[in-house]
Amino acid sequence: MASHRRPKPAGRARVSILTAAAATAVALSSQSGAHADPAPTKDQVKAQVDALNEQAEVKTEEFNAAVEKEQNLQKQVSQIQDQVARQQAQVSTIQGSLGEIAAEQYRTGGIPQTVQLMLSASPDSFLNQAGAMNQVGSSQADVLKAFKDEQGKLDQQKHEAEQKLAELDATTKRLKADKEEVQAKIAKATALLESLSQKERDELAAAEAKAAAEAKAKATAAAPSTERASRDSARTDVAVNVPAGTHAAAAIAAAQSKLGSPYSYGAAGPSSFDCSGLMKWAYAQAGVSLPRTSQDQRGAGTNVGTNIANAQPGDLIIYKSDASHVALYVGNGQVIHAPHTGAVVRYESATMASINAIVRP
């Protein structure tokens, strides 16, 4: 008969090991939960969004520069192609002349001149013709030289056109990459903001609105103000201390008329703007042509340094070490600018960031 034996109870050592393993698992589990990254606070999200907006603005100015370069290259390519077409017509005309000369030589050059003289019924007439033939030979050389010169010009122009087309293609690809990078940064910033509660988003928006209102109040403190119709009927425009009829006064008035307009990267008006687009548009209304990017606008006038005390209404204030932001000085330590995606054209303190240059167009 088979013997029935009870299973041996687990030894104390084994129980201890299993208990310790279970305890460790529970501890690790709870530790993992305890160390999970907490959701970022409102201030942390704002800091990240601000950083992304700054990065996007840098890429936006690079995007603007690429757009301008692409447009200039397209004009250059068009001009060169026109030159090539005209040069080709010139070469074709000379080729026609060479063809006629070749045909004439074929018709007459087969019989040596001495034989033609022997066969000629009028030797005197032939000798006169022979003199003319020598002159034709000299003329042929001139035509051939002209052909070589014109053909050389044509080849050079074709080569230049090929180079410009290659440069245009590279610029277009860079433009696409810059646009995608800006869009990615904006999308990331938007996602961060959307991760906040509605209450937190409202608080951030209220803080921005308060800052803009305080900047406007400071700008109006030293000068009378007037009410003007706008999309925001409560807005008060700043009457700056600048002579009427000047380019500066006209540019400021134009910028003030766009307060509340949305920021949009790559936009230069009339309904939305990025930072340099607003400057270009405002000064265009004053009859002054500015370059498209903030970096180029840095060299679009007299540089009066970096001390805000030297600024006059109408000056361009260039910010950051890479000159990636620009605003319009309106007096009393305030500027009008297009800040970043999600914001609108507004007043702000002129010392909101490090000043790279103050430029008087």
mmCIF file of C-alpha atoms in Angstrom:
data_model
loop_
_atom_site.group_PDB
_atom_site.id
_atom_site.type_symbol
_atom_site.label_atom_id
_atom_site.label_comp_id
_atom_site.label_asym_id
_atom_site.label_seq_id
_atom_site.Cartn_x
_atom_site.Cartn_y
_atom_site.Cartn_z
ATOM 1 C CA MET A 1 0.000 0.000 0.000
ATOM 2 C CA ALA A 2 1.098 3.416 -0.804
ATOM 3 C CA SER A 3 1.990 5.417 2.174
ATOM 4 C CA HIS A 4 0.195 8.742 2.666
ATOM 5 C CA ARG A 5 2.514 11.371 3.971
ATOM 6 C CA ARG A 6 1.750 14.937 4.805
ATOM 7 C CA PRO A 7 3.760 17.485 2.881
ATOM 8 C CA LYS A 8 6.567 18.906 4.888
ATOM 9 C CA PRO A 9 5.825 22.371 6.170
ATOM 10 C CA ALA A 10 7.860 25.130 4.572
ATOM 11 C CA GLY A 11 10.945 25.868 6.471
ATOM 12 C CA ARG A 12 11.286 29.076 8.367
ATOM 13 C CA ALA A 13 14.047 30.226 6.057
ATOM 14 C CA ARG A 14 11.870 29.790 2.976
ATOM 15 C CA VAL A 15 8.960 31.639 4.563
ATOM 16 C CA SER A 16 11.254 34.470 5.485
ATOM 17 C CA ILE A 17 12.549 34.739 1.914
ATOM 18 C CA LEU A 18 9.048 34.793 0.420
ATOM 19 C CA THR A 19 7.865 37.346 2.954
ATOM 20 C CA ALA A 20 10.861 39.552 2.299
ATOM 21 C CA ALA A 21 10.323 39.319 -1.478
ATOM 22 C CA ALA A 22 6.662 40.279 -1.125
ATOM 23 C CA ALA A 23 7.532 43.164 1.142
ATOM 24 C CA THR A 24 10.164 44.366 -1.313
ATOM 25 C CA ALA A 25 7.683 44.218 -4.189
ATOM 26 C CA VAL A 26 5.151 46.237 -2.224
ATOM 27 C CA ALA A 27 7.823 48.726 -1.206
ATOM 28 C CA LEU A 28 9.054 49.133 -4.784
ATOM 29 C CA SER A 29 5.519 49.567 -6.023
ATOM 30 C CA SER A 30 4.725 52.243 -3.486
ATOM 31 C CA GLN A 31 8.123 53.868 -4.057
ATOM 32 C CA SER A 32 7.471 53.962 -7.800
ATOM 33 C CA GLY A 33 4.180 55.729 -7.168
ATOM 34 C CA ALA A 34 5.799 58.091 -4.737
ATOM 35 C CA HIS A 35 8.509 59.088 -7.236
ATOM 36 C CA ALA A 36 6.250 59.481 -10.303
ATOM 37 C CA ASP A 37 6.814 62.915 -11.819
ATOM 38 C CA PRO A 38 4.113 65.237 -10.514
ATOM 39 C CA ALA A 39 2.161 67.333 -12.972
ATOM 40 C CA PRO A 40 3.977 70.635 -13.610
ATOM 41 C CA THR A 41 2.627 73.651 -11.788
ATOM 42 C CA LYS A 42 1.108 76.643 -13.533
ATOM 43 C CA ASP A 43 4.328 78.626 -13.092
ATOM 44 C CA GLN A 44 6.435 75.766 -14.427
ATOM 45 C CA VAL A 45 4.181 75.447 -17.469
ATOM 46 C CA LYS A 46 4.405 79.198 -18.052
ATOM 47 C CA ALA A 47 8.210 79.068 -17.855
ATOM 48 C CA GLN A 48 8.310 76.203 -20.368
ATOM 49 C CA VAL A 49 5.851 77.953 -22.677
ATOM 50 C CA ASP A 50 7.845 81.195 -22.493
ATOM 51 C CA ALA A 51 11.020 79.296 -23.385
ATOM 52 C CA LEU A 52 9.289 77.594 -26.322
ATOM 53 C CA ASN A 53 7.891 80.929 -27.509
ATOM 54 C CA GLU A 54 11.386 82.436 -27.447
ATOM 55 C CA GLN A 55 12.759 79.496 -29.429
ATOM 56 C CA ALA A 56 9.881 79.773 -31.886
ATOM 57 C CA GLU A 57 10.554 83.488 -32.309
ATOM 58 C CA VAL A 58 14.200 82.815 -33.189
ATOM 59 C CA LYS A 59 13.074 80.272 -35.788
ATOM 60 C CA THR A 60 10.405 82.687 -37.024
ATOM 61 C CA GLU A 61 13.036 85.313 -37.858
ATOM 62 C CA GLU A 62 15.091 82.617 -39.604
ATOM 63 C CA PHE A 63 11.922 81.649 -41.466
ATOM 64 C CA ASN A 64 11.367 85.291 -42.471
ATOM 65 C CA ALA A 65 14.952 85.564 -43.719
ATOM 66 C CA ALA A 66 14.533 82.383 -45.771
ATOM 67 C CA VAL A 67 11.276 83.697 -47.273
ATOM 68 C CA GLU A 68 12.988 86.949 -48.254
ATOM 69 C CA LYS A 69 15.961 85.092 -49.724
ATOM 70 C CA GLU A 70 13.652 82.804 -51.679
ATOM 71 C CA GLN A 71 11.789 85.773 -53.134
ATOM 72 C CA ASN A 72 15.040 87.517 -54.100
ATOM 73 C CA LEU A 73 16.421 84.353 -55.674
ATOM 74 C CA GLN A 74 13.233 83.873 -57.676
ATOM 75 C CA LYS A 75 13.636 87.404 -59.073
ATOM 76 C CA GLN A 76 17.301 86.786 -59.868
ATOM 77 C CA VAL A 77 16.563 83.482 -61.565
ATOM 78 C CA SER A 78 13.839 85.125 -63.651
ATOM 79 C CA GLN A 79 16.202 87.932 -64.697
ATOM 80 C CA ILE A 80 18.989 85.494 -65.588
ATOM 81 C CA GLN A 81 16.585 83.341 -67.579
ATOM 82 C CA ASP A 82 15.533 86.436 -69.541
ATOM 83 C CA GLN A 83 19.197 87.225 -70.191
ATOM 84 C CA VAL A 84 19.801 83.647 -71.334
ATOM 85 C CA ALA A 85 16.860 83.881 -73.747
ATOM 86 C CA ARG A 86 18.167 87.145 -75.223
ATOM 87 C CA GLN A 87 21.705 85.784 -75.430
ATOM 88 C CA GLN A 88 20.454 82.623 -77.112
ATOM 89 C CA ALA A 89 18.719 84.755 -79.734
ATOM 90 C CA GLN A 90 21.963 86.683 -80.318
ATOM 91 C CA VAL A 91 23.960 83.460 -80.668
ATOM 92 C CA SER A 92 21.357 82.025 -83.051
ATOM 93 C CA THR A 93 21.580 85.152 -85.239
ATOM 94 C CA ILE A 94 25.360 84.846 -85.477
ATOM 95 C CA GLN A 95 25.036 81.115 -86.136
ATOM 96 C CA GLY A 96 22.783 82.008 -89.073
ATOM 97 C CA SER A 97 25.436 84.331 -90.455
ATOM 98 C CA LEU A 98 28.082 81.621 -90.125
ATOM 99 C CA GLY A 99 25.771 79.190 -91.899
ATOM 100 C CA GLU A 100 25.384 81.537 -94.847
ATOM 101 C CA ILE A 101 29.137 81.995 -95.064
ATOM 102 C CA ALA A 102 29.697 78.234 -94.913
ATOM 103 C CA ALA A 103 27.161 77.677 -97.697
ATOM 104 C CA GLU A 104 28.828 80.313 -99.847
ATOM 105 C CA GLN A 105 32.245 78.715 -99.313
ATOM 106 C CA TYR A 106 30.815 75.371 -100.235
ATOM 107 C CA ARG A 107 29.449 76.792 -103.476
ATOM 108 C CA THR A 108 32.614 78.659 -104.507
ATOM 109 C CA GLY A 109 35.484 77.293 -102.463
ATOM 110 C CA GLY A 110 35.722 73.997 -104.361
ATOM 111 C CA ILE A 111 37.586 75.610 -107.339
ATOM 112 C CA PRO A 112 40.988 77.160 -106.590
ATOM 113 C CA GLN A 113 41.303 80.838 -107.481
ATOM 114 C CA THR A 114 43.990 80.128 -110.161
ATOM 115 C CA VAL A 115 41.629 77.764 -111.965
ATOM 116 C CA GLN A 116 38.825 80.303 -111.691
ATOM 117 C CA LEU A 117 41.170 82.892 -113.236
ATOM 118 C CA MET A 118 42.009 80.584 -116.181
ATOM 119 C CA LEU A 119 38.351 79.838 -116.778
ATOM 120 C CA SER A 120 37.162 83.371 -116.353
ATOM 121 C CA ALA A 121 36.031 85.193 -119.483
ATOM 122 C CA SER A 122 37.000 88.467 -117.821
ATOM 123 C CA PRO A 123 40.241 88.206 -115.786
ATOM 124 C CA ASP A 124 39.969 91.828 -114.652
ATOM 125 C CA SER A 125 36.509 91.196 -113.275
ATOM 126 C CA PHE A 126 37.723 88.060 -111.498
ATOM 127 C CA LEU A 127 40.629 89.897 -109.889
ATOM 128 C CA ASN A 128 38.209 92.491 -108.544
ATOM 129 C CA GLN A 129 36.059 89.683 -107.126
ATOM 130 C CA ALA A 130 39.123 88.033 -105.579
ATOM 131 C CA GLY A 131 39.909 91.241 -103.676
ATOM 132 C CA ALA A 132 36.378 91.279 -102.361
ATOM 133 C CA MET A 133 36.734 87.607 -101.338
ATOM 134 C CA ASN A 134 39.777 88.455 -99.227
ATOM 135 C CA GLN A 135 37.704 91.094 -97.454
ATOM 136 C CA VAL A 136 34.987 88.488 -96.903
ATOM 137 C CA GLY A 137 37.600 86.214 -95.311
ATOM 138 C CA SER A 138 38.460 88.904 -92.800
ATOM 139 C CA SER A 139 34.777 89.437 -92.153
ATOM 140 C CA GLN A 140 34.327 85.724 -91.565
ATOM 141 C CA ALA A 141 36.988 85.792 -88.846
ATOM 142 C CA ASP A 142 35.227 88.683 -87.132
ATOM 143 C CA VAL A 143 31.906 86.844 -87.239
ATOM 144 C CA LEU A 144 33.504 83.692 -85.871
ATOM 145 C CA LYS A 145 35.136 85.621 -83.009
ATOM 146 C CA ALA A 146 31.839 87.318 -82.227
ATOM 147 C CA PHE A 147 30.147 83.912 -82.145
ATOM 148 C CA LYS A 148 32.715 82.528 -79.700
ATOM 149 C CA ASP A 149 32.352 85.591 -77.447
ATOM 150 C CA GLU A 150 28.559 85.448 -77.429
ATOM 151 C CA GLN A 151 28.537 81.687 -76.906
ATOM 152 C CA GLY A 152 30.877 82.155 -73.925
ATOM 153 C CA LYS A 153 28.498 84.704 -72.419
ATOM 154 C CA LEU A 154 25.595 82.321 -72.947
ATOM 155 C CA ASP A 155 27.417 79.426 -71.258
ATOM 156 C CA GLN A 156 28.298 81.670 -68.288
ATOM 157 C CA GLN A 157 24.706 82.828 -67.912
ATOM 158 C CA LYS A 158 23.434 79.252 -68.076
ATOM 159 C CA HIS A 159 25.927 78.256 -65.402
ATOM 160 C CA GLU A 160 24.846 81.172 -63.214
ATOM 161 C CA ALA A 161 21.209 80.201 -63.704
ATOM 162 C CA GLU A 162 21.978 76.626 -62.627
ATOM 163 C CA GLN A 163 23.735 77.877 -59.477
ATOM 164 C CA LYS A 164 20.854 80.188 -58.570
ATOM 165 C CA LEU A 165 18.319 77.434 -59.143
ATOM 166 C CA ALA A 166 20.299 75.103 -56.870
ATOM 167 C CA GLU A 167 20.493 77.836 -54.221
ATOM 168 C CA LEU A 168 16.769 78.458 -54.580
ATOM 169 C CA ASP A 169 16.045 74.762 -54.117
ATOM 170 C CA ALA A 170 18.200 74.628 -50.946
ATOM 171 C CA THR A 171 16.521 77.769 -49.587
ATOM 172 C CA THR A 172 13.056 76.357 -50.250
ATOM 173 C CA LYS A 173 13.956 73.165 -48.358
ATOM 174 C CA ARG A 174 15.321 75.196 -45.443
ATOM 175 C CA LEU A 175 12.155 77.285 -45.485
ATOM 176 C CA LYS A 176 10.059 74.140 -45.157
ATOM 177 C CA ALA A 177 12.241 72.853 -42.298
ATOM 178 C CA ASP A 178 12.087 76.196 -40.438
ATOM 179 C CA LYS A 179 8.318 76.299 -40.812
ATOM 180 C CA GLU A 180 7.943 72.769 -39.477
ATOM 181 C CA GLU A 181 10.210 73.538 -36.503
ATOM 182 C CA VAL A 182 8.230 76.661 -35.615
ATOM 183 C CA GLN A 183 4.970 74.748 -35.881
ATOM 184 C CA ALA A 184 6.338 71.961 -33.664
ATOM 185 C CA LYS A 185 7.383 74.401 -30.931
ATOM 186 C CA ILE A 186 4.033 76.192 -31.080
ATOM 187 C CA ALA A 187 2.191 72.857 -30.901
ATOM 188 C CA LYS A 188 4.255 71.837 -27.867
ATOM 189 C CA ALA A 189 3.560 75.147 -26.120
ATOM 190 C CA THR A 190 -0.145 74.829 -26.901
ATOM 191 C CA ALA A 191 -0.223 71.285 -25.512
ATOM 192 C CA LEU A 192 1.468 72.464 -22.318
ATOM 193 C CA LEU A 193 -1.103 75.209 -21.847
ATOM 194 C CA GLU A 194 -3.945 72.801 -22.516
ATOM 195 C CA SER A 195 -2.586 70.517 -19.798
ATOM 196 C CA LEU A 196 -3.559 73.196 -17.273
ATOM 197 C CA SER A 197 -7.021 73.585 -15.874
ATOM 198 C CA GLN A 198 -9.303 76.238 -17.308
ATOM 199 C CA LYS A 199 -8.906 78.216 -14.083
ATOM 200 C CA GLU A 200 -5.104 78.203 -14.417
ATOM 201 C CA ARG A 201 -5.286 79.233 -18.074
ATOM 202 C CA ASP A 202 -7.597 82.086 -17.169
ATOM 203 C CA GLU A 203 -5.183 83.196 -14.457
ATOM 204 C CA LEU A 204 -2.260 83.269 -16.917
ATOM 205 C CA ALA A 205 -4.314 85.234 -19.456
ATOM 206 C CA ALA A 206 -5.384 87.681 -16.753
ATOM 207 C CA ALA A 207 -1.751 88.179 -15.700
ATOM 208 C CA GLU A 208 -0.733 89.001 -19.284
ATOM 209 C CA ALA A 209 -3.656 91.398 -19.669
ATOM 210 C CA LYS A 210 -2.759 93.106 -16.387
ATOM 211 C CA ALA A 211 0.863 93.541 -17.466
ATOM 212 C CA ALA A 212 -0.239 95.080 -20.777
ATOM 213 C CA ALA A 213 -2.666 97.416 -18.983
ATOM 214 C CA GLU A 214 0.054 98.557 -16.576
ATOM 215 C CA ALA A 215 2.420 99.224 -19.484
ATOM 216 C CA LYS A 216 -0.264 101.258 -21.236
ATOM 217 C CA ALA A 217 -0.933 103.245 -18.057
ATOM 218 C CA LYS A 218 2.753 104.085 -17.741
ATOM 219 C CA ALA A 219 2.937 105.113 -21.374
ATOM 220 C CA THR A 220 -0.030 107.465 -20.990
ATOM 221 C CA ALA A 221 1.105 108.907 -17.662
ATOM 222 C CA ALA A 222 3.237 111.667 -19.167
ATOM 223 C CA ALA A 223 0.952 112.621 -22.048
ATOM 224 C CA PRO A 224 -2.738 113.250 -22.801
ATOM 225 C CA SER A 225 -4.651 110.404 -24.395
ATOM 226 C CA THR A 226 -7.503 110.106 -26.894
ATOM 227 C CA GLU A 227 -10.164 107.491 -27.504
ATOM 228 C CA ARG A 228 -10.103 105.869 -30.957
ATOM 229 C CA ALA A 229 -12.357 103.225 -32.456
ATOM 230 C CA SER A 230 -10.862 99.751 -32.537
ATOM 231 C CA ARG A 231 -11.732 96.139 -32.049
ATOM 232 C CA ASP A 232 -11.351 96.896 -28.338
ATOM 233 C CA SER A 233 -13.492 99.962 -27.652
ATOM 234 C CA ALA A 234 -11.981 100.331 -24.183
ATOM 235 C CA ARG A 235 -8.465 100.790 -25.572
ATOM 236 C CA THR A 236 -6.794 104.161 -25.110
ATOM 237 C CA ASP A 237 -4.070 105.151 -27.540
ATOM 238 C CA VAL A 238 -0.952 106.851 -26.356
ATOM 239 C CA ALA A 239 -0.333 110.392 -27.507
ATOM 240 C CA VAL A 240 3.469 110.398 -27.485
ATOM 241 C CA ASN A 241 5.639 113.472 -27.404
ATOM 242 C CA VAL A 242 6.755 113.307 -31.027
ATOM 243 C CA PRO A 243 6.375 116.032 -33.687
ATOM 244 C CA ALA A 244 3.322 115.541 -35.889
ATOM 245 C CA GLY A 245 3.981 114.867 -39.542
ATOM 246 C CA THR A 246 7.218 112.965 -38.927
ATOM 247 C CA HIS A 247 7.906 109.391 -39.999
ATOM 248 C CA ALA A 248 8.168 108.397 -36.337
ATOM 249 C CA ALA A 249 4.727 109.837 -35.523
ATOM 250 C CA ALA A 250 3.160 108.090 -38.518
ATOM 251 C CA ALA A 251 4.773 104.757 -37.655
ATOM 252 C CA ILE A 252 3.610 104.970 -34.029
ATOM 253 C CA ALA A 253 0.068 105.855 -35.083
ATOM 254 C CA ALA A 254 0.063 102.888 -37.461
ATOM 255 C CA ALA A 255 1.291 100.507 -34.739
ATOM 256 C CA GLN A 256 -1.291 101.855 -32.290
ATOM 257 C CA SER A 257 -4.029 101.163 -34.818
ATOM 258 C CA LYS A 258 -3.090 97.470 -34.643
ATOM 259 C CA LEU A 259 -3.190 97.071 -30.870
ATOM 260 C CA GLY A 260 -5.082 93.862 -30.162
ATOM 261 C CA SER A 261 -4.182 92.245 -33.503
ATOM 262 C CA PRO A 262 -3.067 88.624 -33.127
ATOM 263 C CA TYR A 263 0.516 87.454 -33.370
ATOM 264 C CA SER A 264 1.170 85.097 -36.255
ATOM 265 C CA TYR A 265 4.618 83.878 -37.262
ATOM 266 C CA GLY A 266 5.702 85.011 -40.718
ATOM 267 C CA ALA A 267 2.942 87.651 -40.848
ATOM 268 C CA ALA A 268 3.506 91.287 -41.750
ATOM 269 C CA GLY A 269 -0.037 92.627 -41.693
ATOM 270 C CA PRO A 270 -2.470 94.006 -42.179
ATOM 271 C CA SER A 271 -4.501 91.798 -39.813
ATOM 272 C CA SER A 272 -1.806 89.801 -37.983
ATOM 273 C CA PHE A 273 1.893 90.240 -37.324
ATOM 274 C CA ASP A 274 5.086 88.811 -35.957
ATOM 275 C CA CYS A 275 7.529 91.176 -34.240
ATOM 276 C CA SER A 276 9.527 92.350 -37.271
ATOM 277 C CA GLY A 277 6.442 92.198 -39.496
ATOM 278 C CA LEU A 278 4.746 94.810 -37.294
ATOM 279 C CA MET A 279 7.763 97.143 -37.527
ATOM 280 C CA LYS A 280 7.976 96.759 -41.289
ATOM 281 C CA TRP A 281 4.246 97.377 -41.743
ATOM 282 C CA ALA A 282 4.088 100.353 -39.359
ATOM 283 C CA TYR A 283 6.993 102.150 -41.008
ATOM 284 C CA ALA A 284 5.673 101.319 -44.480
ATOM 285 C CA GLN A 285 2.570 103.369 -43.562
ATOM 286 C CA ALA A 286 4.999 106.223 -42.883
ATOM 287 C CA GLY A 287 6.625 105.815 -46.296
ATOM 288 C CA VAL A 288 9.772 104.171 -44.928
ATOM 289 C CA SER A 289 10.921 100.757 -46.159
ATOM 290 C CA LEU A 290 12.459 98.519 -43.487
ATOM 291 C CA PRO A 291 14.098 95.107 -44.003
ATOM 292 C CA ARG A 292 11.993 92.073 -43.146
ATOM 293 C CA THR A 293 13.860 90.545 -40.197
ATOM 294 C CA SER A 294 14.749 91.919 -36.773
ATOM 295 C CA GLN A 295 18.406 91.132 -37.442
ATOM 296 C CA ASP A 296 18.392 93.232 -40.622
ATOM 297 C CA GLN A 297 16.315 95.963 -38.980
ATOM 298 C CA ARG A 298 19.161 96.308 -36.488
ATOM 299 C CA GLY A 299 21.178 97.897 -39.300
ATOM 300 C CA ALA A 300 18.323 99.964 -40.762
ATOM 301 C CA GLY A 301 19.253 103.321 -39.275
ATOM 302 C CA THR A 302 21.413 105.074 -36.721
ATOM 303 C CA ASN A 303 22.419 102.924 -33.760
ATOM 304 C CA VAL A 304 22.162 105.040 -30.596
ATOM 305 C CA GLY A 305 23.414 102.368 -28.191
ATOM 306 C CA THR A 306 21.571 100.279 -25.631
ATOM 307 C CA ASN A 307 20.651 102.819 -22.935
ATOM 308 C CA ILE A 308 16.883 103.298 -22.947
ATOM 309 C CA ALA A 309 17.442 106.865 -21.721
ATOM 310 C CA ASN A 310 18.743 107.666 -25.225
ATOM 311 C CA ALA A 311 15.649 106.302 -26.983
ATOM 312 C CA GLN A 312 13.211 108.564 -28.785
ATOM 313 C CA PRO A 313 9.634 107.728 -29.831
ATOM 314 C CA GLY A 314 9.753 105.888 -33.140
ATOM 315 C CA ASP A 315 13.044 104.110 -32.432
ATOM 316 C CA LEU A 316 13.313 100.379 -32.960
ATOM 317 C CA ILE A 317 14.344 98.499 -29.822
ATOM 318 C CA ILE A 318 16.229 95.319 -30.767
ATOM 319 C CA TYR A 319 16.325 92.622 -28.079
ATOM 320 C CA LYS A 320 18.422 89.576 -27.168
ATOM 321 C CA SER A 321 21.986 88.701 -28.136
ATOM 322 C CA ASP A 322 20.840 87.210 -31.449
ATOM 323 C CA ALA A 323 18.625 90.251 -32.231
ATOM 324 C CA SER A 324 15.627 87.935 -32.582
ATOM 325 C CA HIS A 325 13.010 90.370 -31.251
ATOM 326 C CA VAL A 326 12.115 93.966 -32.067
ATOM 327 C CA ALA A 327 9.638 96.517 -30.702
ATOM 328 C CA LEU A 328 8.662 100.138 -31.386
ATOM 329 C CA TYR A 329 9.491 102.700 -28.706
ATOM 330 C CA VAL A 330 6.578 105.040 -27.956
ATOM 331 C CA GLY A 331 8.030 107.046 -25.081
ATOM 332 C CA ASN A 332 7.950 107.029 -21.282
ATOM 333 C CA GLY A 333 9.848 103.732 -21.139
ATOM 334 C CA GLN A 334 7.240 101.767 -23.124
ATOM 335 C CA VAL A 335 7.074 99.954 -26.469
ATOM 336 C CA ILE A 336 4.447 98.473 -28.764
ATOM 337 C CA HIS A 337 5.263 95.009 -30.076
ATOM 338 C CA ALA A 338 3.923 91.660 -31.236
ATOM 339 C CA PRO A 339 5.156 89.355 -28.437
ATOM 340 C CA HIS A 340 4.578 85.706 -29.369
ATOM 341 C CA THR A 341 2.048 83.105 -30.474
ATOM 342 C CA GLY A 342 -1.142 83.315 -28.449
ATOM 343 C CA ALA A 343 -0.616 87.001 -27.626
ATOM 344 C CA VAL A 344 -1.729 90.191 -29.358
ATOM 345 C CA VAL A 345 -0.032 93.439 -30.329
ATOM 346 C CA ARG A 346 0.275 95.343 -27.067
ATOM 347 C CA TYR A 347 2.217 97.788 -24.893
ATOM 348 C CA GLU A 348 5.043 96.564 -22.712
ATOM 349 C CA SER A 349 7.967 97.903 -20.731
ATOM 350 C CA ALA A 350 10.891 98.774 -22.982
ATOM 351 C CA THR A 351 13.180 96.942 -20.568
ATOM 352 C CA MET A 352 11.246 93.658 -20.754
ATOM 353 C CA ALA A 353 14.425 91.897 -21.962
ATOM 354 C CA SER A 354 18.084 92.629 -22.618
ATOM 355 C CA ILE A 355 18.444 95.392 -25.219
ATOM 356 C CA ASN A 356 20.766 94.605 -28.104
ATOM 357 C CA ALA A 357 20.484 97.950 -29.894
ATOM 358 C CA ILE A 358 18.345 101.053 -30.219
ATOM 359 C CA VAL A 359 17.964 102.018 -33.874
ATOM 360 C CA ARG A 360 16.605 105.279 -35.288
ATOM 361 C CA PRO A 361 15.279 104.663 -38.853
#
